[in-house]
Tab-separated table of C-alpha atoms in Angstrom:
chain	number	residue	atom	x	y	z
A	149	MET	CA	5.073	9.058	-51.359
A	150	PRO	CA	6.818	7.185	-48.509
A	151	ASP	CA	8.438	9.576	-46.050
A	152	GLY	CA	11.725	9.176	-44.189
A	153	LEU	CA	10.040	7.404	-41.259
A	154	THR	CA	8.558	4.755	-43.578
A	155	HIS	CA	11.950	4.178	-45.194
A	156	ARG	CA	13.606	3.800	-41.781
A	157	LYS	CA	10.891	1.375	-40.655
A	158	TYR	CA	11.397	-0.892	-43.671
A	159	HIS	CA	15.171	-0.619	-43.451
A	160	LYS	CA	15.023	-1.777	-39.848
A	161	ARG	CA	12.547	-4.530	-40.702
A	162	TRP	CA	14.952	-5.958	-43.300
A	163	GLN	CA	18.022	-5.815	-41.035
A	164	PHE	CA	17.534	-9.282	-39.595
A	165	PRO	CA	16.629	-11.031	-42.914
A	166	VAL	CA	19.749	-9.517	-44.544
A	167	PHE	CA	21.883	-10.685	-41.609
A	168	ALA	CA	20.298	-14.152	-41.535
A	169	VAL	CA	20.488	-14.824	-45.295
A	170	SER	CA	24.047	-13.493	-45.595
A	171	THR	CA	25.074	-15.559	-42.556
A	172	VAL	CA	23.760	-18.762	-44.144
A	173	VAL	CA	25.184	-18.063	-47.630
A	174	PHE	CA	28.624	-16.757	-46.636
A	175	GLY	CA	28.827	-19.064	-43.614
A	176	ILE	CA	28.430	-22.123	-45.857
A	177	ILE	CA	30.963	-20.802	-48.420
A	178	ALA	CA	33.479	-19.878	-45.709
A	179	MET	CA	33.115	-23.137	-43.815
A	180	SER	CA	33.534	-25.244	-46.953
A	181	LEU	CA	36.697	-23.249	-47.782
A	182	ALA	CA	37.998	-23.534	-44.230
A	183	VAL	CA	37.425	-27.299	-44.052
A	184	SER	CA	39.370	-27.718	-47.308
A	185	GLU	CA	42.319	-25.878	-45.701
A	186	ASN	CA	41.715	-22.583	-47.576
A	187	LEU	CA	41.638	-20.499	-44.417
A	188	TYR	CA	42.969	-17.406	-46.118
A	189	GLN	CA	40.096	-17.283	-48.643
A	190	ALA	CA	37.544	-18.242	-45.976
A	191	ALA	CA	38.617	-15.246	-43.890
A	192	TYR	CA	38.083	-12.919	-46.853
A	193	VAL	CA	34.600	-14.353	-47.452
A	194	LEU	CA	33.708	-13.651	-43.816
A	195	GLU	CA	35.247	-10.203	-44.014
A	196	PHE	CA	32.992	-9.536	-47.009
A	197	TRP	CA	29.987	-10.817	-44.990
A	198	PHE	CA	30.847	-8.578	-42.047
A	199	TRP	CA	31.181	-5.401	-44.173
A	200	ILE	CA	27.946	-6.115	-46.074
A	201	ASN	CA	26.044	-6.066	-42.775
A	202	VAL	CA	27.869	-2.971	-41.546
A	203	TRP	CA	27.127	-1.050	-44.751
A	204	TYR	CA	23.551	-2.263	-44.943
A	205	SER	CA	22.928	-0.836	-41.458
A	206	LEU	CA	24.686	2.429	-42.385
A	207	GLY	CA	22.318	2.552	-45.363
A	208	SER	CA	19.689	3.977	-42.999
A	209	VAL	CA	21.629	7.262	-42.914
A	210	ILE	CA	23.517	7.070	-46.239
A	211	ASP	CA	20.306	6.797	-48.231
A	212	PRO	CA	19.163	8.046	-51.660
A	213	ASP	CA	17.136	10.860	-50.035
A	214	LEU	CA	20.365	12.676	-49.171
A	215	ASP	CA	19.807	14.295	-52.574
A	216	LEU	CA	17.165	16.565	-50.994
A	217	LEU	CA	18.283	20.140	-50.454
A	218	GLY	CA	17.421	20.887	-46.822
A	219	VAL	CA	17.316	18.551	-43.831
A	220	SER	CA	16.112	15.053	-44.753
A	221	LYS	CA	15.050	12.460	-42.168
A	222	SER	CA	18.400	10.665	-42.333
A	223	GLU	CA	20.281	13.963	-41.939
A	224	GLY	CA	18.111	14.814	-38.926
A	225	GLU	CA	19.082	11.409	-37.515
A	226	ILE	CA	22.777	12.139	-38.146
A	227	LEU	CA	22.517	15.510	-36.346
A	228	LYS	CA	20.660	13.919	-33.419
A	229	ARG	CA	22.942	10.905	-33.025
A	230	TYR	CA	26.459	12.104	-33.738
A	231	GLY	CA	26.636	15.522	-32.027
A	232	VAL	CA	29.428	17.794	-33.284
A	233	LEU	CA	30.600	15.117	-35.739
A	234	GLY	CA	27.046	15.102	-37.118
A	235	VAL	CA	27.378	18.799	-37.996
A	236	PHE	CA	30.381	18.034	-40.225
A	237	ILE	CA	28.664	14.993	-41.765
A	238	PHE	CA	25.577	17.130	-42.429
A	239	ALA	CA	27.699	19.800	-44.115
A	240	TYR	CA	29.266	17.090	-46.289
A	241	SER	CA	25.925	15.481	-47.181
A	242	SER	CA	24.602	18.950	-48.107
A	243	LEU	CA	27.545	19.236	-50.491
A	244	TYR	CA	26.384	15.932	-52.022
A	245	ALA	CA	22.806	17.234	-52.371
A	246	ALA	CA	23.959	20.492	-53.939
A	247	SER	CA	26.324	18.634	-56.315
A	248	MET	CA	23.559	16.277	-57.448
A	249	HIS	CA	21.227	19.243	-57.906
A	250	TYR	CA	23.838	21.003	-60.048
A	251	ILE	CA	24.664	17.900	-62.136
A	252	ALA	CA	20.936	17.228	-62.664
A	253	MET	CA	20.521	20.769	-63.959
A	254	LYS	CA	23.523	20.505	-66.277
A	255	LEU	CA	22.524	17.080	-67.650
A	256	LYS	CA	18.846	18.087	-67.776
A	257	VAL	CA	17.925	15.109	-65.592
A	258	LYS	CA	14.290	15.198	-64.568
A	259	GLY	CA	13.527	14.645	-60.903
A	260	LEU	CA	11.499	16.108	-58.061
A	261	PHE	CA	12.922	19.407	-56.727
A	262	GLY	CA	16.047	18.916	-58.859
A	263	ALA	CA	17.772	15.544	-58.657
A	264	HIS	CA	15.411	13.910	-56.156
A	265	ARG	CA	14.124	10.496	-57.267
A	266	SER	CA	15.965	10.744	-60.590
A	267	TRP	CA	18.209	7.980	-61.975
A	268	LEU	CA	21.179	10.059	-60.843
A	269	THR	CA	20.517	9.322	-57.151
A	270	HIS	CA	17.865	6.582	-57.035
A	271	SER	CA	19.664	3.903	-59.047
A	272	PRO	CA	22.857	1.787	-58.889
A	273	ILE	CA	24.648	4.821	-60.372
A	274	GLY	CA	23.458	6.834	-57.366
A	275	THR	CA	24.739	4.120	-55.010
A	276	LEU	CA	28.145	4.221	-56.712
A	277	ILE	CA	28.291	8.031	-56.484
A	278	ARG	CA	27.416	7.917	-52.762
A	279	VAL	CA	30.028	5.211	-52.164
A	280	LEU	CA	32.648	7.448	-53.799
A	281	PHE	CA	31.417	10.403	-51.725
A	282	VAL	CA	31.676	8.364	-48.509
A	283	ASN	CA	35.075	6.919	-49.377
A	284	ALA	CA	36.769	10.229	-50.239
A	285	PRO	CA	37.045	11.480	-46.615
A	286	LEU	CA	37.693	7.921	-45.377
A	287	ALA	CA	40.647	7.548	-47.767
A	288	TYR	CA	41.979	10.947	-46.692
A	289	LEU	CA	41.647	10.009	-43.007
A	290	TYR	CA	43.330	6.642	-43.617
A	291	GLN	CA	46.230	8.396	-45.340
A	292	ILE	CA	46.666	10.894	-42.481
A	293	VAL	CA	46.465	8.214	-39.764
A	294	SER	CA	48.835	5.783	-41.507
A	295	VAL	CA	51.428	8.503	-42.208
A	296	GLY	CA	51.022	9.989	-38.712
A	297	LEU	CA	51.503	6.632	-37.010
A	298	LEU	CA	54.690	5.979	-39.004
A	299	ALA	CA	56.279	8.731	-36.900
A	300	PHE	CA	55.801	6.392	-33.918
A	301	ASP	CA	57.076	3.353	-35.889
A	302	ILE	CA	53.562	1.896	-36.045
A	303	ARG	CA	52.470	0.452	-39.392
A	304	PHE	CA	48.761	0.975	-40.027
A	305	GLU	CA	47.864	-0.288	-43.473
A	306	PHE	CA	45.479	-2.645	-45.231
A	307	SER	CA	46.268	-4.918	-48.158
A	308	ASN	CA	44.772	-4.131	-51.571
A	309	LEU	CA	42.585	-7.212	-51.263
A	310	ASP	CA	41.220	-5.967	-47.916
A	311	LEU	CA	40.363	-2.626	-49.528
A	312	LEU	CA	38.755	-4.373	-52.506
A	313	VAL	CA	36.617	-6.542	-50.197
A	314	PHE	CA	35.637	-3.417	-48.235
A	315	PHE	CA	34.655	-1.546	-51.414
A	316	ALA	CA	32.724	-4.483	-52.923
A	317	ALA	CA	30.844	-5.120	-49.675
A	318	GLN	CA	30.079	-1.418	-49.432
A	319	LEU	CA	28.472	-1.511	-52.885
A	320	VAL	CA	26.473	-4.641	-52.048
A	321	GLY	CA	25.400	-3.531	-48.531
A	322	LEU	CA	24.368	-0.025	-49.560
A	323	GLY	CA	22.961	-1.480	-52.797
A	324	ILE	CA	20.543	-3.715	-50.863
A	325	ALA	CA	19.475	-0.801	-48.629
A	326	ASP	CA	19.029	1.466	-51.662
A	327	GLY	CA	17.139	-1.274	-53.528
A	328	ILE	CA	14.570	-1.463	-50.718
A	329	HIS	CA	14.353	2.339	-50.686
A	330	VAL	CA	13.798	2.631	-54.452
A	331	TYR	CA	11.278	-0.229	-54.403
A	332	LEU	CA	9.227	1.584	-51.743
A	333	ASP	CA	9.378	4.797	-53.783
A	334	SER	CA	8.256	2.978	-56.938
A	335	ARG	CA	5.147	1.553	-55.237
A	336	GLU	CA	3.589	5.021	-54.958
B	14	MET	CA	21.984	1.764	-25.131
B	15	SER	CA	20.318	-1.502	-24.155
B	16	ARG	CA	22.058	-4.525	-22.601
B	17	VAL	CA	22.055	-6.322	-25.986
B	18	ASN	CA	23.741	-3.298	-27.626
B	19	ARG	CA	26.397	-3.219	-24.884
B	20	ILE	CA	27.125	-6.950	-25.339
B	21	GLY	CA	27.428	-6.291	-29.099
B	22	LEU	CA	29.829	-3.401	-28.541
B	23	GLY	CA	31.905	-5.626	-26.257
B	24	LEU	CA	32.091	-8.335	-28.928
B	25	VAL	CA	33.093	-5.796	-31.604
B	26	LEU	CA	35.875	-4.437	-29.384
B	27	ILE	CA	37.123	-7.959	-28.601
B	28	GLY	CA	37.035	-8.819	-32.317
B	29	MET	CA	38.859	-5.655	-33.366
B	30	ASN	CA	41.736	-6.516	-31.050
B	31	SER	CA	42.247	-9.871	-32.757
B	32	ILE	CA	42.095	-8.988	-36.488
B	33	PRO	CA	45.852	-9.133	-37.342
B	34	THR	CA	45.998	-12.955	-37.081
B	35	GLN	CA	45.571	-13.652	-40.818
B	36	GLY	CA	44.715	-16.942	-42.476
B	37	SER	CA	44.039	-18.898	-39.300
B	38	TRP	CA	41.057	-20.424	-37.533
B	39	ILE	CA	41.302	-17.582	-35.015
B	40	GLU	CA	40.612	-15.091	-37.813
B	41	ILE	CA	37.567	-17.098	-38.917
B	42	VAL	CA	36.199	-16.995	-35.364
B	43	VAL	CA	37.053	-13.293	-35.075
B	44	TRP	CA	34.994	-12.371	-38.170
B	45	PHE	CA	32.038	-14.302	-36.721
B	46	ILE	CA	32.427	-12.453	-33.415
B	47	LEU	CA	32.656	-9.109	-35.241
B	48	ALA	CA	29.585	-9.702	-37.424
B	49	VAL	CA	27.406	-11.015	-34.588
B	50	GLY	CA	28.715	-8.232	-32.324
B	51	TRP	CA	27.865	-5.574	-34.914
B	52	PHE	CA	24.372	-6.980	-35.372
B	53	LEU	CA	23.730	-6.932	-31.620
B	54	PHE	CA	25.280	-3.467	-31.319
B	55	ILE	CA	22.852	-1.891	-33.809
B	56	TYR	CA	19.856	-4.039	-32.799
B	57	GLU	CA	16.761	-2.047	-31.880
B	58	LYS	CA	13.597	-3.678	-30.614
B	59	GLY	CA	10.311	-3.157	-32.500
B	60	ASP	CA	9.494	-0.899	-35.487
């Protein structure tokens, strides 16, 4: 059974290949769009590329093992790296673990110690649930900041297409990281 | 934070200040700067 350290090692090992492959693929698409005067679309392709890499790297802490009740390796990393903010993130990720545990019990999903390594958390469904969990406080924060800044006549808002690109790239970036994680788990 | 990480952070900050120029060659360059900057920012040597 690969532990948290093994998962982190492989995640880090794949960081450069993910960056290199996505750079080649999206670089070619964006450049061909840009040369044919479609600068607007090219920019969105590159935005997608940027967010994929950001979310892949965040996949080392937002990983499927957050379903473990207690302190997982990634949660230990969050507490070590982010100080006081890490305490709040840890509390929130514990809410995720407890929720998954509860849902697994209700749906009679079989996993280790509750929901761990079940399809509920270690599958594309799990990735989608985590994305929704991550986005809930982000959306709330975005709302507060954009409304707060309006008081100073500053408009802080993103277009729907920007948000869609962000969300899609989040699914792909975390999906790749989770795919590596689940593959390592399945080898044992 | 290593020198590479600091260069990456610098690139990300430069990129973030230039995002609002939409649909131009500047925006294309900015996304490249941001992505490369992010990669350098999180880069860690070895396993």
